[in-house]
PDB file of C-alpha atoms in Angstrom:
ATOM      1  CA  MET E  12     -76.925 131.679 116.214  1.00 60.00           C
ATOM      2  CA  ARG E  13     -76.667 134.852 118.325  1.00 61.00           C
ATOM      3  CA  THR E  14     -75.399 136.740 115.285  1.00 60.00           C
ATOM      4  CA  ILE E  15     -78.421 135.713 113.229  1.00 60.00           C
ATOM      5  CA  ILE E  16     -80.810 136.774 115.988  1.00 59.00           C
ATOM      6  CA  ALA E  17     -79.000 140.089 116.480  1.00 50.00           C
ATOM      7  CA  VAL E  18     -79.076 140.805 112.743  1.00 50.00           C
ATOM      8  CA  SER E  19     -82.762 139.867 112.535  1.00 52.00           C
ATOM      9  CA  VAL E  20     -83.655 142.174 115.425  1.00 49.00           C
ATOM     10  CA  GLY E  21     -81.576 144.981 113.891  1.00 52.00           C
ATOM     11  CA  LEU E  22     -83.313 144.634 110.516  1.00 47.00           C
ATOM     12  CA  PHE E  23     -86.724 144.574 112.163  1.00 51.00           C
ATOM     13  CA  LEU E  24     -85.997 147.751 114.148  1.00 49.00           C
ATOM     14  CA  SER E  25     -84.582 149.515 111.077  1.00 52.00           C
ATOM     15  CA  ALA E  26     -87.679 148.682 109.036  1.00 48.00           C
ATOM     16  CA  SER E  27     -89.969 149.833 111.852  1.00 48.00           C
ATOM     17  CA  ALA E  28     -88.129 153.147 112.201  1.00 48.00           C
ATOM     18  CA  ALA E  29     -88.228 153.765 108.443  1.00 47.00           C
ATOM     19  CA  PHE E  30     -91.948 153.048 108.326  1.00 45.00           C
ATOM     20  CA  ALA E  31     -92.675 155.377 111.237  1.00 48.00           C
ATOM     21  CA  GLN E  32     -90.757 158.222 109.595  1.00 48.00           C
ATOM     22  CA  SER E  33     -92.650 157.886 106.317  1.00 47.00           C
ATOM     23  CA  GLU E  34     -96.029 158.551 107.928  1.00 48.00           C
ATOM     24  CA  THR E  35     -97.218 162.159 107.811  1.00 47.00           C
ATOM     25  CA  PRO E  36     -99.549 163.511 110.490  1.00 46.00           C
ATOM     26  CA  SER E  37    -102.953 164.182 108.989  1.00 46.00           C
ATOM     27  CA  THR E  38    -103.122 167.732 110.382  1.00 45.00           C
ATOM     28  CA  SER E  39    -100.159 168.879 108.307  1.00 44.00           C
ATOM     29  CA  GLN E  40    -102.121 168.248 105.137  1.00 46.00           C
ATOM     30  CA  THR E  41    -105.571 169.357 106.227  1.00 51.00           C
ATOM     31  CA  THR E  42    -104.931 172.370 108.457  1.00 49.00           C
ATOM     32  CA  PRO E  43    -102.712 174.953 106.766  1.00 50.00           C
ATOM     33  CA  ALA E  44    -101.180 177.783 108.795  1.00 53.00           C
ATOM     34  CA  VAL E  45    -102.865 180.277 106.509  1.00 53.00           C
ATOM     35  CA  ASN E  46    -106.096 179.345 104.835  1.00 50.00           C
ATOM     36  CA  THR E  47    -106.092 179.852 101.073  1.00 54.00           C
ATOM     37  CA  GLU E  48    -109.858 179.390 100.763  1.00 59.00           C
ATOM     38  CA  HIS E  49    -112.423 181.512 102.586  1.00 56.00           C
ATOM     39  CA  ASN E  50    -114.004 179.832 105.596  1.00 61.00           C
ATOM     40  CA  PRO E  51    -117.760 180.531 105.642  1.00 62.00           C
ATOM     41  CA  GLY E  52    -117.676 180.438 109.460  1.00 64.00           C
ATOM     42  CA  ALA E  53    -115.106 183.236 109.619  1.00 63.00           C
ATOM     43  CA  PRO E  54    -113.902 184.994 111.590  1.00 74.00           C
ATOM     44  CA  VAL E  55    -112.587 182.002 113.528  1.00 74.00           C
ATOM     45  CA  ALA E  56    -111.323 182.531 117.080  1.00 77.00           C
ATOM     46  CA  GLY E  57    -107.809 181.271 117.784  1.00 76.00           C
ATOM     47  CA  LYS E  58    -104.237 182.270 118.494  1.00 85.00           C
ATOM     48  CA  ASN E  59    -103.352 184.812 115.829  1.00 82.00           C
ATOM     49  CA  SER E  60     -99.743 185.082 114.655  1.00 85.00           C
ATOM     50  CA  PHE E  61    -100.230 188.010 112.253  1.00 90.00           C
ATOM     51  CA  THR E  62     -98.455 191.184 113.316  1.00 94.00           C
ATOM     52  CA  GLU E  63    -100.373 194.460 113.097  1.00 96.00           C
ATOM     53  CA  ALA E  64     -98.520 195.382 109.889  1.00 97.00           C
ATOM     54  CA  GLN E  65     -99.235 191.965 108.335  1.00 96.00           C
ATOM     55  CA  ALA E  66    -102.898 192.196 109.337  1.00 96.00           C
ATOM     56  CA  LYS E  67    -103.254 195.636 107.745  1.00 97.00           C
ATOM     57  CA  GLU E  68    -101.527 194.460 104.564  1.00 97.00           C
ATOM     58  CA  ARG E  69    -103.740 191.372 104.289  1.00 96.00           C
ATOM     59  CA  ILE E  70    -106.888 193.474 104.784  1.00 97.00           C
ATOM     60  CA  GLU E  71    -105.709 195.930 102.115  1.00 97.00           C
ATOM     61  CA  ASP E  72    -104.900 193.033  99.766  1.00 96.00           C
ATOM     62  CA  ALA E  73    -108.547 191.960 100.154  1.00 95.00           C
ATOM     63  CA  GLY E  74    -109.667 195.273  98.620  1.00 96.00           C
ATOM     64  CA  TYR E  75    -110.065 197.514 101.671  1.00 97.00           C
ATOM     65  CA  SER E  76    -108.514 200.963 102.067  1.00 97.00           C
ATOM     66  CA  ASP E  77    -108.132 203.500 104.880  1.00 96.00           C
ATOM     67  CA  VAL E  78    -107.748 200.751 107.503  1.00 97.00           C
ATOM     68  CA  MET E  79    -108.070 202.438 110.912  1.00 97.00           C
ATOM     69  CA  GLY E  80    -108.322 201.423 114.558  1.00 97.00           C
ATOM     70  CA  LEU E  81    -106.772 198.001 113.999  1.00 97.00           C
ATOM     71  CA  LYS E  82    -106.887 196.043 117.272  1.00 96.00           C
ATOM     72  CA  LEU E  83    -106.419 192.400 118.225  1.00 94.00           C
ATOM     73  CA  ASP E  84    -109.425 191.300 120.317  1.00 93.00           C
ATOM     74  CA  ASP E  85    -109.540 188.697 123.098  1.00 93.00           C
ATOM     75  CA  GLN E  86    -110.627 186.010 120.585  1.00 92.00           C
ATOM     76  CA  GLY E  87    -107.457 186.444 118.502  1.00 93.00           C
ATOM     77  CA  VAL E  88    -109.245 188.321 115.701  1.00 94.00           C
ATOM     78  CA  TRP E  89    -107.868 191.558 114.244  1.00 96.00           C
ATOM     79  CA  ARG E  90    -110.708 194.111 113.902  1.00 96.00           C
ATOM     80  CA  ALA E  91    -110.721 197.518 112.216  1.00 97.00           C
ATOM     81  CA  THR E  92    -112.801 199.971 110.252  1.00 97.00           C
ATOM     82  CA  ALA E  93    -112.000 200.478 106.594  1.00 97.00           C
ATOM     83  CA  LYS E  94    -113.464 201.475 103.257  1.00 96.00           C
ATOM     84  CA  LYS E  95    -114.514 199.128 100.490  1.00 95.00           C
ATOM     85  CA  ASP E  96    -116.114 200.313  97.287  1.00 92.00           C
ATOM     86  CA  GLY E  97    -116.269 203.802  98.831  1.00 91.00           C
ATOM     87  CA  LYS E  98    -118.326 202.663 101.834  1.00 94.00           C
ATOM     88  CA  ASP E  99    -117.286 202.460 105.501  1.00 95.00           C
ATOM     89  CA  ALA E 100    -117.202 198.929 106.866  1.00 94.00           C
ATOM     90  CA  GLY E 101    -116.133 196.925 109.872  1.00 96.00           C
ATOM     91  CA  VAL E 102    -113.573 194.336 108.872  1.00 97.00           C
ATOM     92  CA  SER E 103    -111.866 191.424 110.610  1.00 95.00           C
ATOM     93  CA  LEU E 104    -108.919 189.101 110.024  1.00 93.00           C
ATOM     94  CA  ASP E 105    -108.741 185.763 111.828  1.00 91.00           C
ATOM     95  CA  PHE E 106    -105.764 183.474 112.466  1.00 90.00           C
ATOM     96  CA  GLN E 107    -106.539 181.487 109.296  1.00 90.00           C
ATOM     97  CA  GLY E 108    -106.164 184.609 107.170  1.00 91.00           C
ATOM     98  CA  ASN E 109    -109.885 185.055 106.473  1.00 92.00           C
ATOM     99  CA  VAL E 110    -110.797 188.704 105.860  1.00 95.00           C
ATOM    100  CA  THR E 111    -114.486 189.346 106.476  1.00 93.00           C
ATOM    101  CA  MET E 112    -116.786 192.347 106.556  1.00 91.00           C
ATOM    102  CA  ALA E 113    -118.904 192.840 109.673  1.00 81.00           C
ATOM    103  CA  LYS E 114    -122.547 192.087 109.061  1.00 63.00           C
TER     104      LYS E 114
END
């Protein structure tokens, strides 16, 4: 009788553990580390993990050239001046990867 109870408890715990491991936290699917779509509310404040070199490269990949004065502000947004289509512009890069022109 004890063996049957012990086996039943063991099977129950194994099934519970397997079920718990199969669940995926919702944030892993809805909040990517780097946004692949532009956020209309950008730039978004937050802890920025881009290095200065990565920030400059991402800004240049968005069509800007002559990126100068690149600085990380107190909101976690990289800000610089650059050229786009031959015109000077203020540009920013947030932690989501959104590159935006200053308005």
